């Protein structure tokens, strides 16, 4: 059952001296696409008729299709590059707004009160206690409750102002 998957198939590489054959349907489609609107493409009626299709016309048709596809790909890449530039500019604007807001917050009246400095100190002590007692967070209940009470006082001050 699985023996065919383990068997290695030989690799065939065709050189430029091997003629490339296209199916009749592909040739007909390419010839129809290259004809001007309003004119009818002539279908070859036999195998000898398929040989009468000029290989130059066929290669021209293939080149036109490839050119159309390349143009579409280039347009998509340009569109993607424009979007990336727009994102970068909007990111820079957002970062500058964030910096401005953080400066306004840090220079506000709430950060200059003495109770704010106490709350920051209590936060640092609680964080240090939690780091020192890793896995035993209940040992830091005093520091955490002190921090919570100072934050509650800051909230009351803010609401009162």
C-alpha atoms as a printed R data frame, in Angstrom:
    type eleno elety resid chain resno       x      y       z
1   ATOM     1    CA   UNK     A     1   0.000  0.000   0.000
2   ATOM     2    CA   UNK     A     2   2.634  2.551   0.930
3   ATOM     3    CA   UNK     A     3   5.400  1.128  -1.237
4   ATOM     4    CA   UNK     A     4   4.768  3.590  -4.041
5   ATOM     5    CA   UNK     A     5   5.537  6.517  -1.722
6   ATOM     6    CA   UNK     A     6   8.947  5.185  -0.808
7   ATOM     7    CA   UNK     A     7   9.966  4.457  -4.395
8   ATOM     8    CA   UNK     A     8  12.036  7.239  -5.908
9   ATOM     9    CA   UNK     A     9  10.976  8.431  -9.323
10  ATOM    10    CA   UNK     A    10  13.688  9.453 -11.811
11  ATOM    11    CA   UNK     A    11  13.967 13.173 -12.498
12  ATOM    12    CA   UNK     A    12  13.628 14.216 -16.119
13  ATOM    13    CA   UNK     A    13  15.207 17.456 -17.280
14  ATOM    14    CA   UNK     A    14  14.345 18.601 -20.743
15  ATOM    15    CA   UNK     A    15  16.897 20.666 -22.605
16  ATOM    16    CA   UNK     A    16  16.204 23.492 -25.024
17  ATOM    17    CA   UNK     A    17  16.440 21.105 -27.965
18  ATOM    18    CA   UNK     A    18  13.179 19.398 -26.922
19  ATOM    19    CA   UNK     A    19  10.182 21.080 -28.591
20  ATOM    20    CA   UNK     A    20   7.504 22.306 -26.239
21  ATOM    21    CA   UNK     A    21   4.025 21.154 -27.122
22  ATOM    22    CA   UNK     A    22   0.884 23.054 -26.180
23  ATOM    23    CA   UNK     A    23  -2.582 21.570 -26.079
24  ATOM    24    CA   UNK     A    24  -5.042 22.473 -28.813
25  ATOM    25    CA   UNK     A    25  -7.342 24.132 -26.278
26  ATOM    26    CA   UNK     A    26  -4.561 26.397 -25.011
27  ATOM    27    CA   UNK     A    27  -3.529 27.348 -28.514
28  ATOM    28    CA   UNK     A    28  -7.133 28.116 -29.472
29  ATOM    29    CA   UNK     A    29  -7.648 30.245 -26.367
30  ATOM    30    CA   UNK     A    30  -4.455 32.215 -26.921
31  ATOM    31    CA   UNK     A    31  -5.288 32.801 -30.568
32  ATOM    32    CA   UNK     A    32  -8.815 33.947 -29.651
33  ATOM    33    CA   UNK     A    33  -7.481 36.314 -26.985
34  ATOM    34    CA   UNK     A    34  -5.059 37.953 -29.407
35  ATOM    35    CA   UNK     A    35  -7.543 38.484 -32.214
36  ATOM    36    CA   UNK     A    36  -9.197 41.868 -32.474
37  ATOM    37    CA   UNK     A    37 -12.789 42.196 -31.289
38  ATOM    38    CA   UNK     A    38 -15.266 41.588 -34.081
39  ATOM    39    CA   UNK     A    39 -13.031 39.174 -35.970
40  ATOM    40    CA   UNK     A    40 -13.373 35.459 -35.570
41  ATOM    41    CA   UNK     A    41 -10.409 33.244 -34.896
42  ATOM    42    CA   UNK     A    42 -10.050 30.325 -37.220
43  ATOM    43    CA   UNK     A    43  -9.923 26.978 -35.495
44  ATOM    44    CA   UNK     A    44  -7.571 24.429 -36.956
45  ATOM    45    CA   UNK     A    45  -9.521 21.426 -38.116
46  ATOM    46    CA   UNK     A    46  -6.885 18.737 -37.779
47  ATOM    47    CA   UNK     A    47  -3.508 17.916 -36.331
48  ATOM    48    CA   UNK     A    48  -1.914 19.303 -39.490
49  ATOM    49    CA   UNK     A    49  -3.841 22.518 -38.892
50  ATOM    50    CA   UNK     A    50  -2.375 22.883 -35.405
51  ATOM    51    CA   UNK     A    51   1.073 22.771 -36.900
52  ATOM    52    CA   UNK     A    52   0.113 25.632 -39.191
53  ATOM    53    CA   UNK     A    53  -0.292 27.992 -36.254
54  ATOM    54    CA   UNK     A    54   2.696 30.184 -36.364
55  ATOM    55    CA   UNK     A    55   4.889 29.593 -33.343
56  ATOM    56    CA   UNK     A    56   5.729 33.282 -33.369
57  ATOM    57    CA   UNK     A    57   2.044 34.159 -32.877
58  ATOM    58    CA   UNK     A    58   1.834 31.678 -30.054
59  ATOM    59    CA   UNK     A    59   4.921 33.032 -28.334
60  ATOM    60    CA   UNK     A    60   3.624 36.596 -28.803
61  ATOM    61    CA   UNK     A    61   0.363 35.615 -27.158
62  ATOM    62    CA   UNK     A    62   2.193 34.006 -24.256
63  ATOM    63    CA   UNK     A    63   4.396 37.090 -23.881
64  ATOM    64    CA   UNK     A    64   1.329 39.345 -23.788
65  ATOM    65    CA   UNK     A    65  -0.259 37.242 -21.055
66  ATOM    66    CA   UNK     A    66   2.964 37.276 -19.066
67  ATOM    67    CA   UNK     A    67   3.265 41.046 -19.484
68  ATOM    68    CA   UNK     A    68  -0.304 41.533 -18.229
69  ATOM    69    CA   UNK     A    69   0.374 39.371 -15.200
70  ATOM    70    CA   UNK     A    70   3.652 41.174 -14.426
71  ATOM    71    CA   UNK     A    71   1.911 44.531 -14.667
72  ATOM    72    CA   UNK     A    72  -0.784 43.353 -12.254
73  ATOM    73    CA   UNK     A    73   1.855 42.106  -9.810
74  ATOM    74    CA   UNK     A    74   3.805 45.378  -9.983
75  ATOM    75    CA   UNK     A    75   0.662 47.408  -9.329
76  ATOM    76    CA   UNK     A    76  -0.103 45.248  -6.288
77  ATOM    77    CA   UNK     A    77   3.427 45.708  -4.950
78  ATOM    78    CA   UNK     A    78   3.216 49.484  -5.373
79  ATOM    79    CA   UNK     A    79  -0.125 49.507  -3.582
80  ATOM    80    CA   UNK     A    80   1.326 47.465  -0.721
81  ATOM    81    CA   UNK     A    81   4.306 49.826  -0.444
82  ATOM    82    CA   UNK     A    82   2.011 52.841  -0.209
83  ATOM    83    CA   UNK     A    83   0.011 51.161   2.535
84  ATOM    84    CA   UNK     A    84   3.197 50.368   4.458
85  ATOM    85    CA   UNK     A    85   4.307 54.012   4.251
86  ATOM    86    CA   UNK     A    86   0.908 55.163   5.500
87  ATOM    87    CA   UNK     A    87   1.129 52.763   8.442
88  ATOM    88    CA   UNK     A    88   4.621 53.987   9.323
89  ATOM    89    CA   UNK     A    89   3.526 57.616   9.302
90  ATOM    90    CA   UNK     A    90   0.463 56.871  11.421
91  ATOM    91    CA   UNK     A    91   2.630 54.896  13.858
92  ATOM    92    CA   UNK     A    92   5.020 57.835  14.211
93  ATOM    93    CA   UNK     A    93   2.101 60.185  14.854
94  ATOM    94    CA   UNK     A    94   0.670 57.862  17.498
95  ATOM    95    CA   UNK     A    95   4.027 57.579  19.250
96  ATOM    96    CA   UNK     A    96   4.385 61.348  19.389
97  ATOM    97    CA   UNK     A    97   0.859 61.677  20.836
98  ATOM    98    CA   UNK     A    98   1.650 59.038  23.449
99  ATOM    99    CA   UNK     A    99   4.807 60.893  24.458
100 ATOM   100    CA   UNK     A   100   2.912 64.182  24.757
101 ATOM   101    CA   UNK     A   101   0.167 62.618  26.879
102 ATOM   102    CA   UNK     A   102   2.655 60.887  29.167
103 ATOM   103    CA   UNK     A   103   4.470 64.203  29.683
104 ATOM   104    CA   UNK     A   104   1.165 65.898  30.511
105 ATOM   105    CA   UNK     A   105   0.276 63.143  32.975
106 ATOM   106    CA   UNK     A   106   3.683 63.219  34.642
107 ATOM   107    CA   UNK     A   107   3.629 67.003  34.986
108 ATOM   108    CA   UNK     A   108   0.024 67.113  36.241
109 ATOM   109    CA   UNK     A   109  -0.962 68.254  39.753
110 ATOM   110    CA   UNK     A   110  -1.812 64.731  40.904
111 ATOM   111    CA   UNK     A   111   1.784 63.567  40.513
112 ATOM   112    CA   UNK     A   112   3.098 66.490  42.558
113 ATOM   113    CA   UNK     A   113   1.103 65.766  45.702
114 ATOM   114    CA   UNK     A   114   2.937 64.239  48.683
115 ATOM   115    CA   UNK     A   115   0.442 61.351  48.884
116 ATOM   116    CA   UNK     A   116   1.362 60.391  45.304
117 ATOM   117    CA   UNK     A   117   5.017 60.018  46.297
118 ATOM   118    CA   UNK     A   118   3.950 57.884  49.266
119 ATOM   119    CA   UNK     A   119   1.816 55.666  46.992
120 ATOM   120    CA   UNK     A   120   4.715 55.194  44.572
121 ATOM   121    CA   UNK     A   121   6.976 54.209  47.471
122 ATOM   122    CA   UNK     A   122   4.357 51.767  48.783
123 ATOM   123    CA   UNK     A   123   3.991 50.272  45.300
124 ATOM   124    CA   UNK     A   124   7.743 49.759  45.056
125 ATOM   125    CA   UNK     A   125   7.869 48.154  48.529
126 ATOM   126    CA   UNK     A   126   4.991 45.794  47.649
127 ATOM   127    CA   UNK     A   127   6.652 44.831  44.357
128 ATOM   128    CA   UNK     A   128   9.979 44.186  46.103
129 ATOM   129    CA   UNK     A   129   8.283 42.074  48.747
130 ATOM   130    CA   UNK     A   130   6.517 40.010  46.092
131 ATOM   131    CA   UNK     A   131   9.808 39.478  44.264
132 ATOM   132    CA   UNK     A   132  11.583 38.425  47.470
133 ATOM   133    CA   UNK     A   133   8.774 36.065  48.501
134 ATOM   134    CA   UNK     A   134   8.134 34.422  45.161
135 ATOM   135    CA   UNK     A   135   5.490 31.732  45.531
136 ATOM   136    CA   UNK     A   136   4.462 33.090  48.953
137 ATOM   137    CA   UNK     A   137   2.407 36.175  48.051
138 ATOM   138    CA   UNK     A   138   0.445 36.029  51.311
139 ATOM   139    CA   UNK     A   139   3.578 37.082  53.200
140 ATOM   140    CA   UNK     A   140   3.249 40.579  51.647
141 ATOM   141    CA   UNK     A   141  -0.282 41.359  52.814
142 ATOM   142    CA   UNK     A   142   0.814 44.366  54.914
143 ATOM   143    CA   UNK     A   143   2.623 46.075  52.017
144 ATOM   144    CA   UNK     A   144  -0.243 45.401  49.615
145 ATOM   145    CA   UNK     A   145  -2.898 46.701  52.006
146 ATOM   146    CA   UNK     A   146  -0.836 49.854  52.659
147 ATOM   147    CA   UNK     A   147  -0.542 50.424  48.908
148 ATOM   148    CA   UNK     A   148  -4.286 49.882  48.414
149 ATOM   149    CA   UNK     A   149  -5.191 52.374  51.146
150 ATOM   150    CA   UNK     A   150  -2.853 55.028  49.713
151 ATOM   151    CA   UNK     A   151  -4.334 54.535  46.217
152 ATOM   152    CA   UNK     A   152  -7.843 54.857  47.641
153 ATOM   153    CA   UNK     A   153  -6.809 58.153  49.243
154 ATOM   154    CA   UNK     A   154  -5.416 59.375  45.911
155 ATOM   155    CA   UNK     A   155  -8.689 58.486  44.218
156 ATOM   156    CA   UNK     A   156 -10.654 60.451  46.823
157 ATOM   157    CA   UNK     A   157  -8.371 63.458  46.294
158 ATOM   158    CA   UNK     A   158  -8.826 63.251  42.531
159 ATOM   159    CA   UNK     A   159 -12.613 63.045  42.760
160 ATOM   160    CA   UNK     A   160 -12.711 65.939  45.242
161 ATOM   161    CA   UNK     A   161 -10.648 68.203  42.950
